[in-house]
GROMACS .gro file of C-alpha atoms in nm:
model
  313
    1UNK     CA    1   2.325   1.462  -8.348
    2UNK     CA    2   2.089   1.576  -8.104
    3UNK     CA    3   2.208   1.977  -7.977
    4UNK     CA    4   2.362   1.964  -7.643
    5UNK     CA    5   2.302   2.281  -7.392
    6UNK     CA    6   2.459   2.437  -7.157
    7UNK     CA    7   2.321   2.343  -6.795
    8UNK     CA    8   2.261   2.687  -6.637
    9UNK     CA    9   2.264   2.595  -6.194
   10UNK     CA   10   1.893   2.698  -6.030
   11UNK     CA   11   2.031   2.923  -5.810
   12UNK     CA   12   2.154   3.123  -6.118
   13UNK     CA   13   1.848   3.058  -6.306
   14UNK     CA   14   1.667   3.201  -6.030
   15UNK     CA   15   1.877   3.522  -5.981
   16UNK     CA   16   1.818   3.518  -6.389
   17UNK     CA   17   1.506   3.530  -6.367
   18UNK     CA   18   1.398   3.810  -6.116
   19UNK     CA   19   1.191   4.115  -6.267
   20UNK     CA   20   1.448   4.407  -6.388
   21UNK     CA   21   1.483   4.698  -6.136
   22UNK     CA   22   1.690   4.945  -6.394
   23UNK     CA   23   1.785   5.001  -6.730
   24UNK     CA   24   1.820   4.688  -6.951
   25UNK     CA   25   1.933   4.561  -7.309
   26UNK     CA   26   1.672   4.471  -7.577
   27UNK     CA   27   1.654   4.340  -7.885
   28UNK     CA   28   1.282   4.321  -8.016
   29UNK     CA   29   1.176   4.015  -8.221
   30UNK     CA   30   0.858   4.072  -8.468
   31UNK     CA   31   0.644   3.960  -8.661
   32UNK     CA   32   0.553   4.337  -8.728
   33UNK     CA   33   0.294   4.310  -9.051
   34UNK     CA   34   0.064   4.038  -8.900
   35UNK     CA   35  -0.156   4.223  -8.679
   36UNK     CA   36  -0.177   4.564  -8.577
   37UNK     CA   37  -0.029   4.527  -8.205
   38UNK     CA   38   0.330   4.437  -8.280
   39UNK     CA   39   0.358   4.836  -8.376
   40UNK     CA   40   0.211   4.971  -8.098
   41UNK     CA   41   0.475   4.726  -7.912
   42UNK     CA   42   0.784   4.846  -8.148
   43UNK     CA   43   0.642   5.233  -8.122
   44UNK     CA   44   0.628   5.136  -7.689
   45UNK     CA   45   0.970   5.008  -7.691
   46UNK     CA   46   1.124   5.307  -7.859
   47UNK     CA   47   0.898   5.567  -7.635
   48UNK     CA   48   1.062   5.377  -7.302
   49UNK     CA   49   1.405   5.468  -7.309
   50UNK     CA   50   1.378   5.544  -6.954
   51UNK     CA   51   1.404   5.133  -6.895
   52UNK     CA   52   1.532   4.992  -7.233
   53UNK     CA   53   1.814   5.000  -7.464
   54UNK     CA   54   1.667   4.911  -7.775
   55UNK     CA   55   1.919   4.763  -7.965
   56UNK     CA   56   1.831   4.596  -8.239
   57UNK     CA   57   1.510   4.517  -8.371
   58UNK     CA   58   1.406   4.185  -8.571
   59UNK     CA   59   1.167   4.078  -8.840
   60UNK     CA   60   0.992   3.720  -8.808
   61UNK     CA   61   0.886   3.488  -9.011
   62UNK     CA   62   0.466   3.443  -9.047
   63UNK     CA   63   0.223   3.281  -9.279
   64UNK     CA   64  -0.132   3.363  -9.291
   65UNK     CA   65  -0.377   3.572  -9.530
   66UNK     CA   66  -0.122   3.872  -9.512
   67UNK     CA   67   0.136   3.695  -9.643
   68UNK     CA   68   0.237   3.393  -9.898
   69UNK     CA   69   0.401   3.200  -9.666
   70UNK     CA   70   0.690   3.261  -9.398
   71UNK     CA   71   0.987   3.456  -9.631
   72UNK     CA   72   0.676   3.684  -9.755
   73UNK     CA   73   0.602   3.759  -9.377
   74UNK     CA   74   0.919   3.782  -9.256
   75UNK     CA   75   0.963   4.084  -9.598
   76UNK     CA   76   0.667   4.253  -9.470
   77UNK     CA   77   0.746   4.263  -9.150
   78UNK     CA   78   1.099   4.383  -9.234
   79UNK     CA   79   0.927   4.664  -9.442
   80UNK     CA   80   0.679   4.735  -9.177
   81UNK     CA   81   0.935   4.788  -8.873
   82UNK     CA   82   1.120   5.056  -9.167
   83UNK     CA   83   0.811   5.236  -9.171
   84UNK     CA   84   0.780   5.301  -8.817
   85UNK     CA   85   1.104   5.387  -8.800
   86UNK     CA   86   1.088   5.687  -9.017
   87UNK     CA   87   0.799   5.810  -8.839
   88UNK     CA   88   1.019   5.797  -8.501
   89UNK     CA   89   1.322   5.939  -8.718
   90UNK     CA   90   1.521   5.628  -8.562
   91UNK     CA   91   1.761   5.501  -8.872
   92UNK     CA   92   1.751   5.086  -8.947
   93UNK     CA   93   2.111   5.066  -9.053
   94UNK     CA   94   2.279   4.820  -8.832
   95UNK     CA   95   1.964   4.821  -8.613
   96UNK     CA   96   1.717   4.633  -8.806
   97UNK     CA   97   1.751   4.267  -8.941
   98UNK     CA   98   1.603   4.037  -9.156
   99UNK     CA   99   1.508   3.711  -8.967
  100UNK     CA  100   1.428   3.313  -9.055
  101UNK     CA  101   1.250   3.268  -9.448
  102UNK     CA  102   1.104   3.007  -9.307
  103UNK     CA  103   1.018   2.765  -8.979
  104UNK     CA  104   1.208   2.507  -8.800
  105UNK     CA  105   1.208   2.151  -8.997
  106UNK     CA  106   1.437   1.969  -8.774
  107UNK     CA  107   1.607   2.038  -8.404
  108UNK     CA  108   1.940   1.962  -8.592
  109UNK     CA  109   1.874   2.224  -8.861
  110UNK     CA  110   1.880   2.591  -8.742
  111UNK     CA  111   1.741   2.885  -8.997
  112UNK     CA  112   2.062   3.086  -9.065
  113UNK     CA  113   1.978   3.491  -9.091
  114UNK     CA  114   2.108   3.794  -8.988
  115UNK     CA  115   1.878   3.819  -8.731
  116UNK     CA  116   2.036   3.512  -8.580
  117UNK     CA  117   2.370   3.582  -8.648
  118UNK     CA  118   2.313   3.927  -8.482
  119UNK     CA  119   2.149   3.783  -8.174
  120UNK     CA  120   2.454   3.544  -8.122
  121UNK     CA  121   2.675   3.830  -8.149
  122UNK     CA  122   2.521   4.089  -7.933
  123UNK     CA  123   2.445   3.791  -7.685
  124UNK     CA  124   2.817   3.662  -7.644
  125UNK     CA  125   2.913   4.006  -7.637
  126UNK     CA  126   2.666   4.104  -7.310
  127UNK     CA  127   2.864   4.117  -6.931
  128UNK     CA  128   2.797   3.825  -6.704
  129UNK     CA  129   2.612   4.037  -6.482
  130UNK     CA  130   2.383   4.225  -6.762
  131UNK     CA  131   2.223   3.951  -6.961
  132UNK     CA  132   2.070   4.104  -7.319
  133UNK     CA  133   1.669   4.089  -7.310
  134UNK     CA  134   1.574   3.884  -7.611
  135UNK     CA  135   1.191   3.982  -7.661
  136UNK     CA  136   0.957   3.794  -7.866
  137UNK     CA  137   0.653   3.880  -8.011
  138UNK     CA  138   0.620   3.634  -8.301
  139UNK     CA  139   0.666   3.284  -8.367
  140UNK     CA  140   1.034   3.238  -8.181
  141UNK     CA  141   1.221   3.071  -8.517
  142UNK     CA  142   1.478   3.295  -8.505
  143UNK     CA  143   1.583   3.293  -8.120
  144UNK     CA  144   1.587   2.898  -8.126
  145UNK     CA  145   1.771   2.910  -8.445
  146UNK     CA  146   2.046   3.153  -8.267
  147UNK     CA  147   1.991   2.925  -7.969
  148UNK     CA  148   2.084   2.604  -8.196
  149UNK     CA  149   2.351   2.802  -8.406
  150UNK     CA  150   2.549   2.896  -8.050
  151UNK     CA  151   2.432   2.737  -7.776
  152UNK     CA  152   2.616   2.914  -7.499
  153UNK     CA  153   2.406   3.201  -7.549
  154UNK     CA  154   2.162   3.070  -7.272
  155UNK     CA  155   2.415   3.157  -7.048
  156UNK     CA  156   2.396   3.528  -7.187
  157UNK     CA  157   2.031   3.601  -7.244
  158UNK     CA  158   1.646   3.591  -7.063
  159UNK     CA  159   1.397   3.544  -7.333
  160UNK     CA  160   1.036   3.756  -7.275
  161UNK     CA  161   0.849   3.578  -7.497
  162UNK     CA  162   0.443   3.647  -7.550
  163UNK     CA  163   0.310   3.262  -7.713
  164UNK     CA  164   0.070   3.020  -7.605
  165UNK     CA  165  -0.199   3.023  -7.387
  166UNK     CA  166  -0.281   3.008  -7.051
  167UNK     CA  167  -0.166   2.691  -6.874
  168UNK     CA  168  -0.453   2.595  -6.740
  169UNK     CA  169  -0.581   2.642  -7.097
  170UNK     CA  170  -0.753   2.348  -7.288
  171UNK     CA  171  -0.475   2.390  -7.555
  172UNK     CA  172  -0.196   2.615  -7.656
  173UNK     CA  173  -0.315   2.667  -8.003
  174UNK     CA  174  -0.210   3.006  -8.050
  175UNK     CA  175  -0.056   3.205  -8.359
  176UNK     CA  176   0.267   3.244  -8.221
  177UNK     CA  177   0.341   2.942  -8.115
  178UNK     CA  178   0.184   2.746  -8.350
  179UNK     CA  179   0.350   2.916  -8.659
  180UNK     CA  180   0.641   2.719  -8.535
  181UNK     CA  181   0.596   2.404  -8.268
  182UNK     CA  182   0.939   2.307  -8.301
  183UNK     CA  183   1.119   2.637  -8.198
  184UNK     CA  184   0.876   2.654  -7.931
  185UNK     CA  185   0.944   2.338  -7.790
  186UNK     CA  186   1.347   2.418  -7.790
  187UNK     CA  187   1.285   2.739  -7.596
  188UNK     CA  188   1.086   2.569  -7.320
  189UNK     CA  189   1.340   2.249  -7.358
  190UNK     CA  190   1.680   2.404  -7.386
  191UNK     CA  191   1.673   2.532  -7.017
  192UNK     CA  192   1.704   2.914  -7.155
  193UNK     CA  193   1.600   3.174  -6.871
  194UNK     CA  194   1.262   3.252  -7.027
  195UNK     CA  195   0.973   3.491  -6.878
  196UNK     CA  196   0.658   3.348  -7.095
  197UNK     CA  197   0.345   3.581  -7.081
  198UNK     CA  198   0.052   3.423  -7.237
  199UNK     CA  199  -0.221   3.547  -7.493
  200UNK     CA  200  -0.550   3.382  -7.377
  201UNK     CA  201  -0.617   3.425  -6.997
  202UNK     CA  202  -0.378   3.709  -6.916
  203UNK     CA  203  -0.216   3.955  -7.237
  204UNK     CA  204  -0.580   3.901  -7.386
  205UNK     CA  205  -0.737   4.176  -7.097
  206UNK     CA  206  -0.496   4.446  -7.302
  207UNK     CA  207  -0.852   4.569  -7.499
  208UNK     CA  208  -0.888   4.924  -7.654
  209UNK     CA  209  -1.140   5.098  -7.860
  210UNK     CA  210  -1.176   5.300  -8.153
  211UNK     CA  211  -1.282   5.578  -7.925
  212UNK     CA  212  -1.003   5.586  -7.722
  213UNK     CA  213  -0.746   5.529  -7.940
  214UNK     CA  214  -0.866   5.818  -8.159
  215UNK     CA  215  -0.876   6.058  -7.817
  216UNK     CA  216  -0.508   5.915  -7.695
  217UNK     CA  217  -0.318   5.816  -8.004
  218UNK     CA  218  -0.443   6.000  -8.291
  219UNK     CA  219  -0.303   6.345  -8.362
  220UNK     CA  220  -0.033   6.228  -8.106
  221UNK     CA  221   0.266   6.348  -8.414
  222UNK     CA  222   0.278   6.086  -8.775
  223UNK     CA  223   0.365   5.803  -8.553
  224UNK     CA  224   0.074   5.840  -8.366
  225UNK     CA  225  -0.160   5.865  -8.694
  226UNK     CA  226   0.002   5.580  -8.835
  227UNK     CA  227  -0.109   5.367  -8.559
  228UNK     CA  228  -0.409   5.497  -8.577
  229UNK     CA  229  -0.526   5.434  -8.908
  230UNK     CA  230  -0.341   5.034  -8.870
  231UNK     CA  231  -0.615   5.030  -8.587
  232UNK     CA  232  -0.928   5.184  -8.759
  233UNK     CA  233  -0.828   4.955  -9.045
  234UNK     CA  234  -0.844   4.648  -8.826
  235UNK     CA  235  -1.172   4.596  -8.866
  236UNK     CA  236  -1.487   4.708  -9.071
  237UNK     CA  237  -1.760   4.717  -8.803
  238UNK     CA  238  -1.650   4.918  -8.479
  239UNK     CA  239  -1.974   4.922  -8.275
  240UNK     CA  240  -1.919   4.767  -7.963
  241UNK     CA  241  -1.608   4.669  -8.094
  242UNK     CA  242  -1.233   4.646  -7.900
  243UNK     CA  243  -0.936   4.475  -8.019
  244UNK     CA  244  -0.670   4.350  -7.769
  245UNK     CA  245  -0.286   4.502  -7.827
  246UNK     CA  246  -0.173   4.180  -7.611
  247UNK     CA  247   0.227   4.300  -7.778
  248UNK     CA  248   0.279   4.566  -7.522
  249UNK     CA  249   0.272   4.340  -7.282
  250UNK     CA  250   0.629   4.215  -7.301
  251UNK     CA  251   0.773   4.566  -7.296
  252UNK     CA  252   0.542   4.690  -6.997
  253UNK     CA  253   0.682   4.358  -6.770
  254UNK     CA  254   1.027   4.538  -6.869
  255UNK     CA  255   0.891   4.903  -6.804
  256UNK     CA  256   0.715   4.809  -6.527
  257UNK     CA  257   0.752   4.449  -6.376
  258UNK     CA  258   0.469   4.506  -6.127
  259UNK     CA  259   0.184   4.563  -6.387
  260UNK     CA  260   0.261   4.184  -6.516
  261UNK     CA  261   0.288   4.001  -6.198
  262UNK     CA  262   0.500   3.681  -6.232
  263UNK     CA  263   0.546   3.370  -6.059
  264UNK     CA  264   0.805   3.095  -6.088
  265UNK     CA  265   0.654   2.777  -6.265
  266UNK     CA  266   0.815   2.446  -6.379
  267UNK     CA  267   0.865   2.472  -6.754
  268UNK     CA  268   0.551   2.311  -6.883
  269UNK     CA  269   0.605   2.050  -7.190
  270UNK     CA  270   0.460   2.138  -7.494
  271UNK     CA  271   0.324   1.859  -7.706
  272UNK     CA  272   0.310   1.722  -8.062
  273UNK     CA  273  -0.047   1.806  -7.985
  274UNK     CA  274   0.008   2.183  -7.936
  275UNK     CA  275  -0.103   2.116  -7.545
  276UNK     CA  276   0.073   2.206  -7.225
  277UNK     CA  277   0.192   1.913  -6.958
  278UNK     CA  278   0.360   1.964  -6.637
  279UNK     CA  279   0.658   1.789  -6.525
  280UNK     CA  280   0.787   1.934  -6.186
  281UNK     CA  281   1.113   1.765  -6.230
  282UNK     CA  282   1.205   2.033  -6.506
  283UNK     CA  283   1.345   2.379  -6.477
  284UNK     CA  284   1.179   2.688  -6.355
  285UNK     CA  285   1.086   2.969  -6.592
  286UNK     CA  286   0.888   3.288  -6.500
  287UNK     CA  287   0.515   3.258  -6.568
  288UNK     CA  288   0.292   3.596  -6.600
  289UNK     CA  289  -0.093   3.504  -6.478
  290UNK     CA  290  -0.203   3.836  -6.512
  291UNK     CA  291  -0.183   4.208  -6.653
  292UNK     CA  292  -0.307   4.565  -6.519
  293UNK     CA  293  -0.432   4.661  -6.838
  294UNK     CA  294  -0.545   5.018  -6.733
  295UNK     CA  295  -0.156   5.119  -6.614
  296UNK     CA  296  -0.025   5.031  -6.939
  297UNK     CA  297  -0.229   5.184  -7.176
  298UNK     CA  298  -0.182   5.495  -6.942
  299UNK     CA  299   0.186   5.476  -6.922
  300UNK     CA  300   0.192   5.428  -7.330
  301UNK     CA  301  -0.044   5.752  -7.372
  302UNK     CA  302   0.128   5.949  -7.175
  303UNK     CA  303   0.466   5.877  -7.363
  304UNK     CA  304   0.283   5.908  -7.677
  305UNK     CA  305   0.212   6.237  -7.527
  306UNK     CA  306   0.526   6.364  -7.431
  307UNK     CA  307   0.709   6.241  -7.776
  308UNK     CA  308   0.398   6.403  -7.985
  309UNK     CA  309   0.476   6.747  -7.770
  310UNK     CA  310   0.827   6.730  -7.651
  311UNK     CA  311   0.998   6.516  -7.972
  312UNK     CA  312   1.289   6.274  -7.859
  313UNK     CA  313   1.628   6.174  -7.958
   0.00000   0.00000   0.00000
């Protein structure tokens, strides 16, 4: 029986959907061992307490040559976000979960975790007037499969999701979403208040060097070494080489709304073919077509800065 969700009105949806002015609840959802830039996103999160309350922080499910297949990822991941933590003296108990061991098969069949199970609680537990901030930096198996476990949670949440590409892309063929079509296509179906920042065409200007992450992150305490060496290890050959940390960009739309300038779009389709369509019939979500990539590296090296110097609690 197909899942039936709560209709959320425009108006709401609208007022839903503006950028944050002050301080808001996250939970972070990762797929933390499969590149490099979903630490420098957890390690961003933590540094911003000025704008977020982090929490809870979830590992997602991935499969590619890091990992032998989606329960392996989602293990690594889980071990990865453990070893940032102790860097950042932050303790996981009751603040780090273990997400989906594997994708979506079916709409009717939700991936039970306690990642999900977390989300649904946190999210039915959030005011009417402060939704939680479900952020997504991974394939987004375990927020549909929360979404599919307790529906009413749209009511309760705005999902900041990085997947996909541009719209005006050729095709949407991009690691996130593709790990995972299905849970994809329930987050842009399901009429969930969802900010979508894409990787191709807009989080892909977020490019830094060797060079300049060994003058603004290196030496910046153990956290800032560890990130560091995850980045020098990224590759083999860095002449005339930069690598794009396209993760931040969730947190600095949160941080900073104004460095990720947004519009209100219809909520494209997403097909079997892993392309967008429009339908301006459908509901609005909130559509980044751009980042101001020098502000947020310069916000995150100055935290970086301050923590490596100052310390935090």
């Amino acid at each position: 029986m197909p899942v039936k969700f709560p209709r959320i009105h425009e108006e709401q949806l609208i007022r839903r959907l503006q950028p944050p002015l002050g301080m808001v609840n996250v939970v972070l959802d990762t797929d933390t061992f499969n590149e490099i830039d979903d630490q420098f996103a957890i390690v961003y999160t933590l540094l911003s307490k000025e704008k977020i309350n982090l929490h809870a922080i979830y590992a997602a499910p991935f499969f590619n040559h890091l990992s032998e297949g989606p329960k392996d990822g989602m293990k690594k991941s889980y071990d990865e976000i453990i070893r940032i933590l102790q860097r950042m003296n932050v303790h996981a108990e009751d603040f780090v979960f273990r997400g989906s061991e594997r994708f979506l098969r079916a709409a009717e069949e939700p991936v039970d975790s306690p990642a999900a199970r977390d989300l649904i609680a946190r999210a039915m537990a959030a005011p009417d007037n402060e939704p939680l901030y479900v952020v997504g930096i991974g394939a987004i198996t375990n927020v549909a499969s929360a979404i599919l476990l307790e529906p009413k949670i749209i009511e309760r949440i705005v999902v900041v999701w990085l997947g996909g590409h541009h719209l005006d892309w050729a095709d949407t063929n991009e690691f996130n979403l593709k790990q995972d079509v299905l849970s994809a296509q329930i987050l842009f179906d399901c009429g969930v208040p969802l900010v979508l920042i894409p990787c191709v065409g807009v989080a892909s200007h977020l490019l830094t060097t060797l060079p300049e992450v060994e003058r603004y992150v290196k030496g910046k305490g153990s956290i800032g070494d560890f990130l560091a060496e995850r980045y020098e290890a990224c590759s083999k050959d860095h002449f005339a080489y930069s690598r794009v940390i396209w993760d931040i960009s969730v947190i600095a739309w949160l941080v900073n709304p104004a460095t990720v300038p947004t519009a209100l779009v219809h909520s494209p389709l997403l097909t079997n073919q892993i392309t967008w369509s429009q339908d301006n019939s459908r509901h609005f979500i909130r559509y980044a077509n751009f980042v101001h990539r020098d502000p947020i590296f310069k916000d995150f090296f100055f935290k970086l800065e301050q923590y490596s110097v100052f310390g935090t609690k």
